[in-house]
XYZ file of C-alpha atoms in Angstrom:
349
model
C -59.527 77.005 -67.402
C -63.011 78.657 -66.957
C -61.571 81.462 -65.251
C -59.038 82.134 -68.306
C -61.552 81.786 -70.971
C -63.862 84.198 -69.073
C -60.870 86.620 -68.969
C -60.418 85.838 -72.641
C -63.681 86.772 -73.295
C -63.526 89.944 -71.262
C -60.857 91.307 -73.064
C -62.305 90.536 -76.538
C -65.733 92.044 -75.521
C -63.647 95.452 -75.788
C -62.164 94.974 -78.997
C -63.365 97.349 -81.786
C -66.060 95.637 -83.683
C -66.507 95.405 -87.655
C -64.568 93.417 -90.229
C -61.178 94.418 -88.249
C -62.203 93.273 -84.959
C -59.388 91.955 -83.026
C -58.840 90.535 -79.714
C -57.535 92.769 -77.137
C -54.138 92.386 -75.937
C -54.004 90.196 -72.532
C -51.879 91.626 -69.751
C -50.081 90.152 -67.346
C -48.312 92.181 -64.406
C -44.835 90.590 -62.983
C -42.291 91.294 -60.998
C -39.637 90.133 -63.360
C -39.951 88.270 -67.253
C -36.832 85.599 -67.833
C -36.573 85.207 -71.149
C -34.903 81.766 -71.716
C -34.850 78.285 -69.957
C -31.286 77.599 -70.664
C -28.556 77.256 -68.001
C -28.786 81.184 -67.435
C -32.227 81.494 -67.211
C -32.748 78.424 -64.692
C -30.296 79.822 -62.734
C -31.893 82.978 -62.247
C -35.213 81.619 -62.068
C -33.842 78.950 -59.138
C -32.967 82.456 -57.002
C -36.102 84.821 -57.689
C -37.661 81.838 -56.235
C -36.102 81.531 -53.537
C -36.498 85.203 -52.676
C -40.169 84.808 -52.799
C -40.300 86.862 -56.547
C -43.144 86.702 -59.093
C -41.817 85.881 -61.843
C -42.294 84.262 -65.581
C -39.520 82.291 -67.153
C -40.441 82.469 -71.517
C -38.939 79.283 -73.460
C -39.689 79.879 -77.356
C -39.166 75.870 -78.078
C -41.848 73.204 -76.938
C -39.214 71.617 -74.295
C -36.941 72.936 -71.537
C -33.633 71.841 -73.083
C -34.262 71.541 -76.764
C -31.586 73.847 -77.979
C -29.414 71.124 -76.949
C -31.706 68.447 -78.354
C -31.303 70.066 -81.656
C -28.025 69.998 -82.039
C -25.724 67.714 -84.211
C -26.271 63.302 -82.840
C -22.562 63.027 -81.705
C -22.414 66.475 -79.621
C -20.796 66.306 -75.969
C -20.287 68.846 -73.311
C -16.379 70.589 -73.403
C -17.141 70.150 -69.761
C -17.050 67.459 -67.766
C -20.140 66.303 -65.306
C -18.579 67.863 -62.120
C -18.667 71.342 -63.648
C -22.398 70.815 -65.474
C -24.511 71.161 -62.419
C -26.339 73.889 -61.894
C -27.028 75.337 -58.266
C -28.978 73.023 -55.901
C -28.658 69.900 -58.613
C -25.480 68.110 -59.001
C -25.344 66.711 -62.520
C -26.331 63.102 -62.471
C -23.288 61.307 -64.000
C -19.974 60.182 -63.489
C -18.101 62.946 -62.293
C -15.090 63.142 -65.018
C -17.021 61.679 -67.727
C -19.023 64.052 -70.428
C -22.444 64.414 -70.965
C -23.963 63.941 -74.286
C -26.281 66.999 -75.492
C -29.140 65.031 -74.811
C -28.314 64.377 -71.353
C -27.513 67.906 -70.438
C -31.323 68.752 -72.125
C -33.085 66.154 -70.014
C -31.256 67.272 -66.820
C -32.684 71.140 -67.594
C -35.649 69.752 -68.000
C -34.955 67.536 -64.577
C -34.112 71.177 -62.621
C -37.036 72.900 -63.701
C -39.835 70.672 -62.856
C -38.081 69.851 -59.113
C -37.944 73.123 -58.453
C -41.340 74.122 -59.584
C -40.233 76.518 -62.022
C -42.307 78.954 -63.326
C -42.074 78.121 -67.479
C -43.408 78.558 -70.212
C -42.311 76.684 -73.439
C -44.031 77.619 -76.728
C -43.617 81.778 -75.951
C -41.889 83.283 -78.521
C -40.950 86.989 -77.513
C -41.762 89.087 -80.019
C -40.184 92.822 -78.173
C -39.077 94.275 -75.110
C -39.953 98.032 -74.899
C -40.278 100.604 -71.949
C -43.255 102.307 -70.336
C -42.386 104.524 -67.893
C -40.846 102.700 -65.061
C -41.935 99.352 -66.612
C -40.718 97.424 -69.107
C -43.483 95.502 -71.718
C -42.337 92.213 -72.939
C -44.374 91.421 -75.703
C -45.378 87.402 -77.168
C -48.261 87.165 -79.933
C -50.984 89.163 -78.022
C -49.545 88.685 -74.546
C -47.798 91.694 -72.645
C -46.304 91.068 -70.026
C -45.845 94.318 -67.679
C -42.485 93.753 -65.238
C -40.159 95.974 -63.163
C -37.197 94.012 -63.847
C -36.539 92.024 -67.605
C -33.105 89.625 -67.860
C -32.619 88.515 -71.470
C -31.510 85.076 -70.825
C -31.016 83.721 -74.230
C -28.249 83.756 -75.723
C -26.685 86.746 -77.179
C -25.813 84.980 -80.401
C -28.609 83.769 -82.097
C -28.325 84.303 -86.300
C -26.085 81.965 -88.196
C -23.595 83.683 -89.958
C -22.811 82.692 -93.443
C -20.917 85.000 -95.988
C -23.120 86.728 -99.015
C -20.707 85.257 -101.336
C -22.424 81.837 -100.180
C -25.172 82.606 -102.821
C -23.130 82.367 -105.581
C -21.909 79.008 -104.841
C -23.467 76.494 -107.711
C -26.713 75.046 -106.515
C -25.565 71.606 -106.704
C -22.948 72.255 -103.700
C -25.095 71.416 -100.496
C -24.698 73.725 -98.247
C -26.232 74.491 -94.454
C -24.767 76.617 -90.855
C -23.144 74.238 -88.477
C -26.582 74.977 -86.289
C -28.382 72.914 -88.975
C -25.921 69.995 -88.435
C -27.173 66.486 -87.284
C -25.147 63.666 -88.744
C -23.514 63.005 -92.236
C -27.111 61.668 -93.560
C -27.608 65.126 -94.112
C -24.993 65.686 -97.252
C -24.033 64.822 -100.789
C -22.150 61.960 -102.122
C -17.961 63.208 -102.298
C -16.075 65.765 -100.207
C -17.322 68.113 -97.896
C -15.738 71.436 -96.859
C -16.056 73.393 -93.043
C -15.283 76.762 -92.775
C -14.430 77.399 -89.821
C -11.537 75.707 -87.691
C -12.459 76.581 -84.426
C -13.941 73.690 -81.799
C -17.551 72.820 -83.939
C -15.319 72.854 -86.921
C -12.623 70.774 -85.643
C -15.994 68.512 -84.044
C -17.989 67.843 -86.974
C -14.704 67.140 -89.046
C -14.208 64.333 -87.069
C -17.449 63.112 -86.961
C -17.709 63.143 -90.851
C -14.024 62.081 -91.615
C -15.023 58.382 -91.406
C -17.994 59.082 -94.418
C -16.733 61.758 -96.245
C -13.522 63.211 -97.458
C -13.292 66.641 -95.521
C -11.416 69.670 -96.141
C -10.954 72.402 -93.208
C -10.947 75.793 -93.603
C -9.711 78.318 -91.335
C -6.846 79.862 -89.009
C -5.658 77.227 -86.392
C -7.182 78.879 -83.079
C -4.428 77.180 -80.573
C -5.656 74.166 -78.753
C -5.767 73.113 -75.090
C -1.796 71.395 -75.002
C -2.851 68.318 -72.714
C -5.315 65.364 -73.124
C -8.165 66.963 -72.372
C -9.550 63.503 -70.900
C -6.784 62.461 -68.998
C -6.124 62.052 -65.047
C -3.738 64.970 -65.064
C -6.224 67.603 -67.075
C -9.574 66.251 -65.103
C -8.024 66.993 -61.621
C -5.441 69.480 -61.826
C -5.367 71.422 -65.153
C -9.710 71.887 -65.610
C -10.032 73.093 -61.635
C -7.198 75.666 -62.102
C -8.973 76.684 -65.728
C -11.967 76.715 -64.637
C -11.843 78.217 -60.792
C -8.954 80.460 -61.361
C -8.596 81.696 -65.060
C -12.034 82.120 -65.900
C -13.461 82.956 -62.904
C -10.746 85.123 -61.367
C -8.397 86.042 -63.893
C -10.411 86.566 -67.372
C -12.899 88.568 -65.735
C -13.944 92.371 -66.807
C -12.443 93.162 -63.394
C -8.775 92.504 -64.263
C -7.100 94.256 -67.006
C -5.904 90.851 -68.235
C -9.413 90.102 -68.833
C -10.212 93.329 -70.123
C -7.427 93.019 -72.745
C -8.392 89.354 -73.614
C -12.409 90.087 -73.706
C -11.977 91.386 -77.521
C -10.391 88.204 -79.177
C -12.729 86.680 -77.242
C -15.566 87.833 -78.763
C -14.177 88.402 -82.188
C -12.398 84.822 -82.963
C -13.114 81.101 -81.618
C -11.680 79.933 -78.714
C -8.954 77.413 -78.555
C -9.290 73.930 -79.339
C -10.708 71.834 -76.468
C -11.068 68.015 -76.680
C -9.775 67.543 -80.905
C -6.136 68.578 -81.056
C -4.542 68.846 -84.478
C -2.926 65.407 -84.247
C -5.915 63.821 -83.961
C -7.560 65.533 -87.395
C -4.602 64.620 -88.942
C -4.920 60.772 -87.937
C -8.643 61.012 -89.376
C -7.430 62.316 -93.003
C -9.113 65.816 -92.472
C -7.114 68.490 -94.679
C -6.336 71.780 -93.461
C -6.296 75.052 -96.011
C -6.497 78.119 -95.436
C -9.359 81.199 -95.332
C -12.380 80.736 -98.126
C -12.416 84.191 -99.769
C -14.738 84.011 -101.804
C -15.950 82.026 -105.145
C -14.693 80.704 -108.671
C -16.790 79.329 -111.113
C -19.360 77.964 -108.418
C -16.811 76.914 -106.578
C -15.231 77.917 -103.329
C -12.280 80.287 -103.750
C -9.463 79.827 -100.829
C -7.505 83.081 -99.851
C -3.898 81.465 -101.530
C -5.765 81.052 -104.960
C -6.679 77.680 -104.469
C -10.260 76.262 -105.979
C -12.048 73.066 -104.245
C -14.055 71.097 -105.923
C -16.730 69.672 -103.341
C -20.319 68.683 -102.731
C -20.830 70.035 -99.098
C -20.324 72.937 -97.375
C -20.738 73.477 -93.644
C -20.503 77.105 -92.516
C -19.276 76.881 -88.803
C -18.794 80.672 -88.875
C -20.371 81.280 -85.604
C -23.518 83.607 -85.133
C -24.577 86.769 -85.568
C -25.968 89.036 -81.924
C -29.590 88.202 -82.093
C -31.150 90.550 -79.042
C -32.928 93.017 -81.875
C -36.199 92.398 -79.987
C -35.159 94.699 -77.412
C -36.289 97.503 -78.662
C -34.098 99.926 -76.319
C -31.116 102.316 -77.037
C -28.766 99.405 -75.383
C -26.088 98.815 -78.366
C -22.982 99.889 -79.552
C -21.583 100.438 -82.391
C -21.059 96.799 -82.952
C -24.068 95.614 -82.111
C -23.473 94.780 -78.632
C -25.098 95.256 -75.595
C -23.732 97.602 -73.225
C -23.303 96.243 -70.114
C -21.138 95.753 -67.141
C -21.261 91.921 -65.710
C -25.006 91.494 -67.016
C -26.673 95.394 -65.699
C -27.552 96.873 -68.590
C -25.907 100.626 -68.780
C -28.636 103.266 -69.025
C -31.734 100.956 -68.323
C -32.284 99.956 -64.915
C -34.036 96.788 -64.526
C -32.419 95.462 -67.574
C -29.861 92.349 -67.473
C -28.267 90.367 -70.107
């Protein structure tokens, strides 16, 4: 501690003086910044040290694992425990059952402190710019000076809601599905998601039992076996998981190539709730919100619902602006070919 503050003081002591005297910027030289302590950004961290790499992994929240912690109270993993685990730490659980959110936080925060991890929670990175050979990752009046940067959170990080959304009438309570915690949260009366892909189809169960709930939305396909059942656990999730994702739906294959568009553009399939079982729980499908009526929300067939509640579970907008780098296309997205960067070397995603 005495060594930092004298450091500290150091680097204030050449500051301009006068009524804008500021602190000088601290620098920190790397070999490589993680930005993230999510599954990603463990994972890479677990490797660098194991190659003997200085490195920095940056967590903005307070915890390893508290993007899951803040999610909604009844959230479980699509995945069951024998596919959770990251490298060198099997997932502590029953191997076919699924872990709650809060499980799956605590076990991040499990991986990082037995491996000795290098984080640091509370660092919110501010930009990512080049100098010369090196790239500057900037947090508050930290730089940190590395050869080799690998963006780590995710790519999706701005709720997307509609403009229209501001012209609903005040009293209509309305939030993102990333604000979600539990029904507690909403107006007396009937709530409507837009959205019908899996945290749609999720959170409509979890409030049909409270609330009278209307769901919005093309029907993304589901999963067509019981997702928790002998024959999907050990035959159908091995062969998904091992073989269509990982060989298959890849950039490598022109299957995957062809599929990587919807992909990106609409929700996946329905996992665990199948439409049978949103039926059984009183949920009511309609179709596309369009826009609004009166205050009120305006369906694509002409159709106006009354409601209280509105959850937007309309996915998120790509959040990586802080890289301040010629990396994007025209829609925003990185470019990159299986997580190297194109035209930035040292740069992963």
């Amino acid at each position: 501690m005495h060594l930092e503050a004298g450091a500290l003081q150091a680097a204030e002591s050449q500051a301009p003086t006068g009524d804008e005297r500021r602190p000088a910027l601290r620098e920190e030289h790397v070999d490589v910044v993680v930005i993230g302590a999510g599954q990603n950004g463990l994972s890479v961290g677990y490797h660098l040290a194991r190659k003997g790499v200085k490195f920095v992994i940056l967590e903005e929240r307070e915890r390893v694992g508290d993007i899951w912690r803040s999610r909604w109270d009844s959230l479980r993993l699509f995945t069951p425990a024998r596919f959770d685990g990251l490298i060198g730490m099997p997932f502590p659980a029953t191997r076919y059952s699924f872990p709650t959110k809060d499980e799956m936080a605590d076990y991040l925060e499990a991986y990082a402190r037995k491996f000795s991890l290098p984080v640091r929670t509370g660092v919110k990175v501010d930009e990512v710019t080049r100098s010369g050979h090196r790239y500057i990752v900037t947090s508050g009046r930290t730089r940190y000076v590395a050869t080799h940067v690998v963006a780590a959170a995710s790519s999706y990080q701005k709720p997307k809601i509609p403009d229209f959304a501001a012209s609903l009438d005040p009293s209509i309570r309305q939030f993102h599905s990333g604000a979600y915690k539990n029904a507690a949260q909403l107006n007396a009366g009937s709530v409507l998601l837009v959205g019908a892909s899996n945290s749609g189809a999720e959170i409509a169960m979890d409030l049909a039992g409270t609330h009278q709930v209307w769901l919005a939305g093309r029907h993304p396909g589901n999963i067509p076996v019981a997702y928790n059942g002998y024959f999907a656990m050990r035959l159908v999730l091995p062969i998904v998981f091992r073989i269509v994702f990982h060989r298959l739906l890849t950039v490598d294959t022109p299957m995957g190539r062809k599929a990587k568009p919807g992909q990106l553009a609409h929700g996946l399939p329905l996992i665990r709730v199948k439409p049978g079982d949103l039926d059984a729980a009183g949920v009511r499908r309609v179709s596309r919100v369009a826009g609004v009526s009166d205050g009120k929300p305006l369906l694509d067939d002409g159709q106006v619902l009354d409601v209280s509640n509105i959850i937007w579970c309309t996915g998120f907008r790509a959040g990586l602006d802080w890289i301040k780098l010629p990396i994007f296309d025209e829609s925003g997205r990185v470019r990159q070919y299986r997580g190297t960067v194109e035209g930035e070397p040292g740069l992963y995603v």
